[in-house]
mmCIF file of C-alpha atoms in Angstrom:
data_model
loop_
_atom_site.group_PDB
_atom_site.id
_atom_site.type_symbol
_atom_site.label_atom_id
_atom_site.label_comp_id
_atom_site.label_asym_id
_atom_site.label_seq_id
_atom_site.Cartn_x
_atom_site.Cartn_y
_atom_site.Cartn_z
ATOM 1 C CA MET A 29 -45.049 -5.178 -7.196
ATOM 2 C CA VAL A 30 -46.862 -1.679 -8.700
ATOM 3 C CA LEU A 31 -49.587 -2.325 -10.479
ATOM 4 C CA SER A 32 -50.208 0.383 -13.568
ATOM 5 C CA SER A 33 -53.729 1.284 -14.022
ATOM 6 C CA VAL A 34 -53.638 0.433 -17.462
ATOM 7 C CA GLU A 35 -55.293 -3.071 -17.955
ATOM 8 C CA PHE A 36 -52.936 -3.713 -14.041
ATOM 9 C CA ARG A 37 -49.603 -3.985 -16.188
ATOM 10 C CA VAL A 38 -46.977 -4.799 -13.778
ATOM 11 C CA THR A 39 -44.882 -2.333 -13.356
ATOM 12 C CA VAL A 40 -42.207 -2.229 -11.190
ATOM 13 C CA LEU A 41 -40.523 -5.737 -8.588
ATOM 14 C CA ASN A 42 -39.551 -4.951 -5.611
ATOM 15 C CA LEU A 43 -38.402 -7.914 -3.301
ATOM 16 C CA PHE A 44 -35.764 -7.213 -0.097
ATOM 17 C CA GLN A 45 -34.529 -8.921 2.527
ATOM 18 C CA ILE A 46 -36.495 -12.505 2.388
ATOM 19 C CA ASN A 47 -34.440 -15.040 4.392
ATOM 20 C CA SER A 48 -36.144 -18.417 2.054
ATOM 21 C CA PRO A 49 -34.149 -19.904 -0.303
ATOM 22 C CA GLY A 50 -34.749 -19.281 -3.637
ATOM 23 C CA HIS A 51 -33.631 -18.638 -7.092
ATOM 24 C CA LEU A 52 -33.930 -16.374 -9.753
ATOM 25 C CA SER A 53 -37.387 -17.920 -11.830
ATOM 26 C CA PRO A 54 -37.935 -17.355 -15.577
ATOM 27 C CA ALA A 55 -41.072 -16.500 -15.021
ATOM 28 C CA VAL A 56 -39.655 -12.925 -14.083
ATOM 29 C CA GLY A 57 -39.552 -12.567 -18.023
ATOM 30 C CA ASP A 58 -43.442 -12.910 -18.440
ATOM 31 C CA LEU A 59 -43.196 -9.559 -17.422
ATOM 32 C CA PRO A 60 -43.485 -7.564 -20.719
ATOM 33 C CA TYR A 61 -43.883 -3.947 -18.807
ATOM 34 C CA LEU A 62 -41.651 -4.193 -15.839
ATOM 35 C CA GLU A 63 -39.440 -1.106 -15.552
ATOM 36 C CA ILE A 64 -38.225 -1.549 -12.316
ATOM 37 C CA LEU A 65 -36.886 -4.997 -11.438
ATOM 38 C CA GLN A 66 -34.910 -4.973 -7.502
ATOM 39 C CA PHE A 67 -34.149 -8.136 -5.971
ATOM 40 C CA HIS A 68 -31.809 -7.049 -3.164
ATOM 41 C CA HIS A 69 -30.595 -8.059 -0.052
ATOM 42 C CA ILE A 70 -31.472 -12.043 -0.745
ATOM 43 C CA THR A 71 -28.939 -13.647 0.250
ATOM 44 C CA ASN A 72 -30.530 -17.275 0.308
ATOM 45 C CA LEU A 73 -30.973 -16.397 -3.826
ATOM 46 C CA THR A 74 -28.927 -18.519 -5.721
ATOM 47 C CA GLY A 75 -28.589 -19.297 -9.629
ATOM 48 C CA THR A 76 -27.808 -17.403 -12.232
ATOM 49 C CA ILE A 77 -28.681 -14.295 -13.816
ATOM 50 C CA GLN A 78 -31.319 -15.877 -16.350
ATOM 51 C CA PRO A 79 -31.851 -15.084 -20.056
ATOM 52 C CA THR A 80 -35.513 -14.188 -20.028
ATOM 53 C CA ILE A 81 -35.051 -11.219 -18.701
ATOM 54 C CA ALA A 82 -33.755 -9.801 -21.860
ATOM 55 C CA LYS A 83 -37.545 -9.642 -22.917
ATOM 56 C CA LEU A 84 -37.633 -6.761 -20.644
ATOM 57 C CA THR A 85 -37.097 -4.491 -23.146
ATOM 58 C CA ASN A 86 -39.282 -1.352 -21.167
ATOM 59 C CA LEU A 87 -36.715 -1.855 -17.587
ATOM 60 C CA ARG A 88 -35.198 1.200 -16.914
ATOM 61 C CA MET A 89 -33.423 -0.304 -13.731
ATOM 62 C CA LEU A 90 -32.121 -3.298 -13.026
ATOM 63 C CA ARG A 91 -30.924 -4.130 -9.319
ATOM 64 C CA LEU A 92 -30.005 -7.793 -8.442
ATOM 65 C CA SER A 93 -27.159 -6.976 -5.092
ATOM 66 C CA LEU A 94 -26.599 -8.788 -1.561
ATOM 67 C CA THR A 95 -27.569 -12.130 -2.719
ATOM 68 C CA ASN A 96 -25.826 -15.148 -3.384
ATOM 69 C CA LEU A 97 -26.383 -15.242 -7.248
ATOM 70 C CA THR A 98 -23.314 -16.603 -9.694
ATOM 71 C CA GLY A 99 -22.240 -16.937 -12.957
ATOM 72 C CA PRO A 100 -21.090 -14.206 -15.829
ATOM 73 C CA ILE A 101 -22.905 -10.951 -16.609
ATOM 74 C CA PRO A 102 -24.838 -12.254 -19.207
ATOM 75 C CA GLU A 103 -24.172 -10.299 -23.135
ATOM 76 C CA PHE A 104 -28.002 -9.869 -23.567
ATOM 77 C CA LEU A 105 -28.050 -6.856 -20.840
ATOM 78 C CA SER A 106 -26.884 -4.689 -23.835
ATOM 79 C CA GLN A 107 -30.660 -5.090 -25.202
ATOM 80 C CA LEU A 108 -31.978 -3.522 -22.421
ATOM 81 C CA LYS A 109 -31.581 0.071 -24.173
ATOM 82 C CA LYS A 110 -33.556 1.514 -21.813
ATOM 83 C CA LEU A 111 -31.721 1.448 -18.725
ATOM 84 C CA THR A 112 -30.465 3.779 -16.427
ATOM 85 C CA LEU A 113 -28.945 1.985 -13.960
ATOM 86 C CA LEU A 114 -26.814 -1.476 -13.727
ATOM 87 C CA GLU A 115 -26.810 -2.812 -10.445
ATOM 88 C CA LEU A 116 -25.324 -6.190 -9.545
ATOM 89 C CA ASP A 117 -23.207 -5.349 -6.590
ATOM 90 C CA TYR A 118 -22.101 -7.253 -3.490
ATOM 91 C CA ASN A 119 -22.821 -10.538 -5.648
ATOM 92 C CA GLN A 120 -20.890 -13.620 -6.821
ATOM 93 C CA LEU A 121 -20.405 -13.729 -9.950
ATOM 94 C CA THR A 122 -17.475 -14.267 -12.281
ATOM 95 C CA GLY A 123 -15.625 -14.234 -15.581
ATOM 96 C CA THR A 124 -15.164 -10.840 -17.889
ATOM 97 C CA ILE A 125 -16.939 -7.747 -17.669
ATOM 98 C CA PRO A 126 -19.263 -7.268 -21.555
ATOM 99 C CA ALA A 127 -17.865 -5.147 -23.644
ATOM 100 C CA SER A 128 -21.175 -4.768 -24.865
ATOM 101 C CA LEU A 129 -22.124 -2.723 -21.981
ATOM 102 C CA SER A 130 -21.656 0.192 -23.577
ATOM 103 C CA GLN A 131 -24.416 -0.292 -25.990
ATOM 104 C CA LEU A 132 -26.592 1.069 -23.292
ATOM 105 C CA PRO A 133 -27.446 4.196 -24.554
ATOM 106 C CA ASN A 134 -29.064 5.362 -21.347
ATOM 107 C CA LEU A 135 -26.963 3.983 -18.994
ATOM 108 C CA ASN A 136 -26.562 7.081 -15.249
ATOM 109 C CA ALA A 137 -25.097 4.479 -13.331
ATOM 110 C CA ILE A 138 -22.949 0.982 -13.382
ATOM 111 C CA TYR A 139 -22.136 -1.256 -10.045
ATOM 112 C CA LEU A 140 -20.255 -4.486 -10.687
ATOM 113 C CA ASP A 141 -18.749 -3.916 -7.001
ATOM 114 C CA ARG A 142 -18.172 -6.628 -4.856
ATOM 115 C CA ASN A 143 -18.049 -9.838 -6.812
ATOM 116 C CA LYS A 144 -15.614 -12.249 -8.430
ATOM 117 C CA LEU A 145 -14.811 -10.647 -11.591
ATOM 118 C CA THR A 146 -11.400 -11.097 -13.880
ATOM 119 C CA GLY A 147 -10.177 -9.885 -16.908
ATOM 120 C CA GLN A 148 -9.294 -6.371 -18.048
ATOM 121 C CA ILE A 149 -11.321 -3.751 -18.141
ATOM 122 C CA PRO A 150 -13.179 -3.364 -21.596
ATOM 123 C CA GLU A 151 -11.738 -0.724 -24.352
ATOM 124 C CA SER A 152 -15.103 0.032 -24.778
ATOM 125 C CA PHE A 153 -15.935 1.678 -21.531
ATOM 126 C CA GLY A 154 -14.238 4.848 -22.704
ATOM 127 C CA LYS A 155 -16.281 4.183 -26.190
ATOM 128 C CA PHE A 156 -20.371 5.197 -24.170
ATOM 129 C CA LYS A 157 -22.962 5.686 -26.904
ATOM 130 C CA GLY A 158 -24.507 7.817 -24.803
ATOM 131 C CA GLN A 159 -24.809 8.974 -21.670
ATOM 132 C CA ILE A 160 -21.773 8.872 -19.094
ATOM 133 C CA PRO A 161 -22.346 6.656 -16.552
ATOM 134 C CA ASP A 162 -19.950 6.522 -13.098
ATOM 135 C CA ILE A 163 -19.024 3.223 -13.348
ATOM 136 C CA TYR A 164 -18.520 0.883 -9.577
ATOM 137 C CA LEU A 165 -15.230 -1.785 -10.213
ATOM 138 C CA SER A 166 -13.778 -1.908 -6.875
ATOM 139 C CA HIS A 167 -13.242 -5.084 -5.073
ATOM 140 C CA ASN A 168 -13.442 -8.122 -7.815
ATOM 141 C CA SER A 169 -9.672 -9.152 -9.134
ATOM 142 C CA LEU A 170 -9.445 -7.569 -12.465
ATOM 143 C CA THR A 171 -6.144 -7.624 -14.073
ATOM 144 C CA GLY A 172 -3.630 -5.268 -16.395
ATOM 145 C CA GLN A 173 -3.894 -1.809 -17.333
ATOM 146 C CA VAL A 174 -6.638 0.558 -17.274
ATOM 147 C CA PRO A 175 -8.011 1.377 -21.447
ATOM 148 C CA ARG A 176 -6.600 4.378 -22.599
ATOM 149 C CA SER A 177 -9.977 5.024 -24.724
ATOM 150 C CA LEU A 178 -11.612 6.195 -20.687
ATOM 151 C CA GLY A 179 -9.600 8.913 -21.107
ATOM 152 C CA ASP A 180 -11.431 10.125 -24.272
ATOM 153 C CA LEU A 181 -14.614 10.404 -22.149
ATOM 154 C CA ASN A 182 -15.449 13.123 -19.193
ATOM 155 C CA PHE A 183 -16.638 10.912 -15.431
ATOM 156 C CA SER A 184 -18.093 11.974 -12.834
ATOM 157 C CA THR A 185 -17.453 9.416 -10.319
ATOM 158 C CA LEU A 186 -14.470 6.366 -10.693
ATOM 159 C CA ASP A 187 -13.914 3.592 -8.617
ATOM 160 C CA PHE A 188 -11.126 0.857 -9.795
ATOM 161 C CA SER A 189 -10.253 0.323 -5.829
ATOM 162 C CA ARG A 190 -8.778 -2.814 -4.420
ATOM 163 C CA ASN A 191 -7.907 -4.707 -8.002
ATOM 164 C CA LYS A 192 -4.950 -5.847 -10.118
ATOM 165 C CA LEU A 193 -4.697 -3.054 -11.656
ATOM 166 C CA GLU A 194 -1.450 -1.953 -12.764
ATOM 167 C CA GLY A 195 0.466 0.520 -15.247
ATOM 168 C CA ASP A 196 -0.112 4.821 -15.715
ATOM 169 C CA VAL A 197 -3.740 6.007 -15.533
ATOM 170 C CA SER A 198 -2.561 10.097 -15.329
ATOM 171 C CA PHE A 199 -5.284 10.278 -18.354
ATOM 172 C CA LEU A 200 -8.258 9.997 -16.332
ATOM 173 C CA PHE A 201 -7.286 13.478 -15.070
ATOM 174 C CA GLY A 202 -7.528 16.756 -16.537
ATOM 175 C CA LYS A 203 -7.948 20.327 -16.122
ATOM 176 C CA ASP A 204 -10.735 20.956 -18.277
ATOM 177 C CA LYS A 205 -12.499 17.224 -17.465
ATOM 178 C CA THR A 206 -15.611 17.571 -14.237
ATOM 179 C CA ILE A 207 -14.831 14.037 -12.776
ATOM 180 C CA GLN A 208 -16.312 14.374 -8.929
ATOM 181 C CA THR A 209 -14.276 10.582 -7.694
ATOM 182 C CA ILE A 210 -11.802 9.533 -8.122
ATOM 183 C CA ASP A 211 -10.955 6.271 -6.520
ATOM 184 C CA LEU A 212 -7.650 3.975 -7.322
ATOM 185 C CA SER A 213 -6.663 2.671 -4.105
ATOM 186 C CA ARG A 214 -5.274 -0.432 -3.439
ATOM 187 C CA ASN A 215 -4.165 -1.429 -7.113
ATOM 188 C CA ALA A 216 -0.889 -1.559 -8.456
ATOM 189 C CA LEU A 217 -1.025 2.005 -10.106
ATOM 190 C CA GLU A 218 2.466 3.331 -11.359
ATOM 191 C CA PHE A 219 2.675 7.004 -12.720
ATOM 192 C CA ASP A 220 4.327 10.652 -11.659
ATOM 193 C CA LEU A 221 1.548 12.386 -9.896
ATOM 194 C CA SER A 222 3.440 16.074 -10.273
ATOM 195 C CA LYS A 223 2.742 16.134 -14.543
ATOM 196 C CA VAL A 224 -1.014 15.543 -13.852
ATOM 197 C CA GLU A 225 -3.366 18.489 -14.126
ATOM 198 C CA LEU A 226 -6.640 17.881 -11.517
ATOM 199 C CA PRO A 227 -9.797 18.849 -12.631
ATOM 200 C CA GLU A 228 -11.114 21.658 -10.455
ATOM 201 C CA SER A 229 -14.646 20.003 -9.418
ATOM 202 C CA LEU A 230 -12.765 16.833 -7.899
ATOM 203 C CA THR A 231 -14.325 16.789 -4.296
ATOM 204 C CA SER A 232 -13.171 13.289 -3.801
ATOM 205 C CA LEU A 233 -9.285 11.843 -4.882
ATOM 206 C CA ASP A 234 -7.981 8.132 -3.601
ATOM 207 C CA LEU A 235 -5.006 7.005 -4.270
ATOM 208 C CA ASN A 236 -3.293 5.011 -0.929
ATOM 209 C CA HIS A 237 -1.512 1.164 -1.476
ATOM 210 C CA ASN A 238 -0.108 1.532 -5.073
ATOM 211 C CA ARG A 239 3.415 2.694 -6.031
ATOM 212 C CA ILE A 240 3.132 6.497 -7.497
ATOM 213 C CA PHE A 241 5.553 8.168 -7.201
ATOM 214 C CA GLY A 242 7.546 12.407 -7.707
ATOM 215 C CA SER A 243 5.381 15.394 -5.994
ATOM 216 C CA LEU A 244 2.175 16.289 -4.761
ATOM 217 C CA PRO A 245 0.584 19.116 -7.805
ATOM 218 C CA GLN A 246 0.358 21.990 -6.439
ATOM 219 C CA GLY A 247 -3.014 22.859 -7.469
ATOM 220 C CA LEU A 248 -4.362 20.363 -5.206
ATOM 221 C CA LYS A 249 -4.366 23.161 -2.805
ATOM 222 C CA ASP A 250 -6.477 25.459 -5.547
ATOM 223 C CA LEU A 251 -9.431 22.586 -4.505
ATOM 224 C CA GLN A 252 -12.610 21.985 -2.335
ATOM 225 C CA LEU A 253 -11.584 18.317 -1.353
ATOM 226 C CA GLN A 254 -14.024 16.736 0.990
ATOM 227 C CA PHE A 255 -11.492 13.510 0.639
ATOM 228 C CA PHE A 256 -8.317 12.921 0.307
ATOM 229 C CA ASN A 257 -5.747 9.913 0.638
ATOM 230 C CA VAL A 258 -2.244 9.487 -0.769
ATOM 231 C CA SER A 259 -0.847 7.433 1.576
ATOM 232 C CA TYR A 260 1.185 3.686 0.596
ATOM 233 C CA ASN A 261 2.748 5.153 -2.249
ATOM 234 C CA ARG A 262 6.218 6.395 -3.427
ATOM 235 C CA LEU A 263 5.777 10.087 -3.322
ATOM 236 C CA CYS A 264 8.021 12.933 -1.805
ATOM 237 C CA GLY A 265 8.316 16.468 -1.985
ATOM 238 C CA GLN A 266 6.419 19.521 0.307
ATOM 239 C CA ILE A 267 2.689 18.995 0.384
ATOM 240 C CA PRO A 268 1.381 21.991 -0.558
ATOM 241 C CA GLN A 269 0.403 25.305 1.687
ATOM 242 C CA GLY A 270 -3.410 25.839 1.539
ATOM 243 C CA GLY A 271 -6.811 25.232 0.718
ATOM 244 C CA THR A 272 -8.006 22.034 1.718
ATOM 245 C CA LEU A 273 -4.987 19.804 2.184
ATOM 246 C CA GLN A 274 -4.165 20.808 5.790
ATOM 247 C CA THR A 275 -7.549 19.179 7.196
ATOM 248 C CA PHE A 276 -6.701 15.930 6.640
ATOM 249 C CA ASP A 277 -5.103 14.321 9.062
ATOM 250 C CA MET A 278 -1.606 11.882 8.959
ATOM 251 C CA TYR A 279 -3.400 8.843 8.015
ATOM 252 C CA SER A 280 -3.867 10.683 4.595
ATOM 253 C CA TYR A 281 -0.036 10.850 3.826
ATOM 254 C CA LEU A 282 1.730 8.777 5.305
ATOM 255 C CA HIS A 283 4.417 5.276 4.587
ATOM 256 C CA ASN A 284 5.739 7.679 1.273
ATOM 257 C CA LYS A 285 9.113 7.878 0.392
ATOM 258 C CA CYS A 286 9.945 11.546 1.728
ATOM 259 C CA LEU A 287 6.848 14.283 1.951
ATOM 260 C CA CYS A 288 6.543 16.696 4.768
ATOM 261 C CA PHE A 289 4.895 19.389 5.345
ATOM 262 C CA SER A 290 6.777 22.667 4.780
ATOM 263 C CA SER A 291 10.434 21.565 6.073
ATOM 264 C CA ARG A 292 9.361 20.058 8.782
ATOM 265 C CA PRO A 293 10.309 15.788 7.312
ATOM 266 C CA LEU A 294 7.105 13.468 7.936
ATOM 267 C CA VAL A 295 7.766 10.920 9.539
ATOM 268 C CA LEU A 296 5.050 8.612 9.980
ATOM 269 C CA HIS A 297 6.134 4.785 10.177
ATOM 270 C CA TYR A 298 4.897 2.548 12.056
ATOM 271 C CA TRP A 299 6.747 3.131 15.169
ATOM 272 C CA ALA A 300 5.677 6.803 15.802
ATOM 273 C CA PHE A 301 1.829 5.601 16.530
ATOM 274 C CA VAL A 302 3.045 2.206 19.121
ATOM 275 C CA SER A 303 5.823 4.649 21.108
ATOM 276 C CA PRO A 304 2.812 7.001 22.703
ATOM 277 C CA LEU A 305 0.851 3.970 23.567
ATOM 278 C CA LEU A 306 3.696 2.287 25.092
ATOM 279 C CA GLY A 307 4.401 5.776 26.782
ATOM 280 C CA LEU A 308 7.508 6.129 25.409
#
């Protein structure tokens, strides 16, 4: 807990790794000057996100992560207009994602990953009012198609991995965009990758375990990729030569329809890994 020099106002409340069981108290709303509220790695913290948090209009950082909080993500969070960080990951939150979160004008990042959220990604997430935040929604049970409105914004990071999303997301890419990290792995997405123009700023691309078809774009060889994985899709054709693509091991490419290096087919099936282990 941190006290400011003006009338001993509480501006920061941090609680980490406390083993005692308890609930998030409504009394937290009685700290009107609070700017940072963090309850992290308190696995015995249960209950719901208290409505009194809506009174904390000076809050810049709300971090309730790695707890056992349950219930929905409250609509009232959209009243906290000074929020720059909303981190509600690693909880047991359920229900849908409130569309009103896009009304927060100063968000740098929103972490809703590793919960039990359902429904669709809100259309409004392509219409953030001010700052365009990094969005982390992985490890939930989100369904449906990614709203096309998200293609109108220039995100830096999108992580929608390990959900049940489907359809075409090629609109998230674009040569003129400045996105750096895209993780869409382990969904049911289906589009022609060969028709995608990749941003030059892209450093991490994970598309594994989808239904993506076509061939790898030649533009991949011009990127400074630090991470790359297109395994377990329906891709075919030659892997572009040059750049960083050859620095990634076979696990980045395996289990596609007919990917190959140059003219050599990439035979990457189960038996190819098992036979050396058996001395065959």
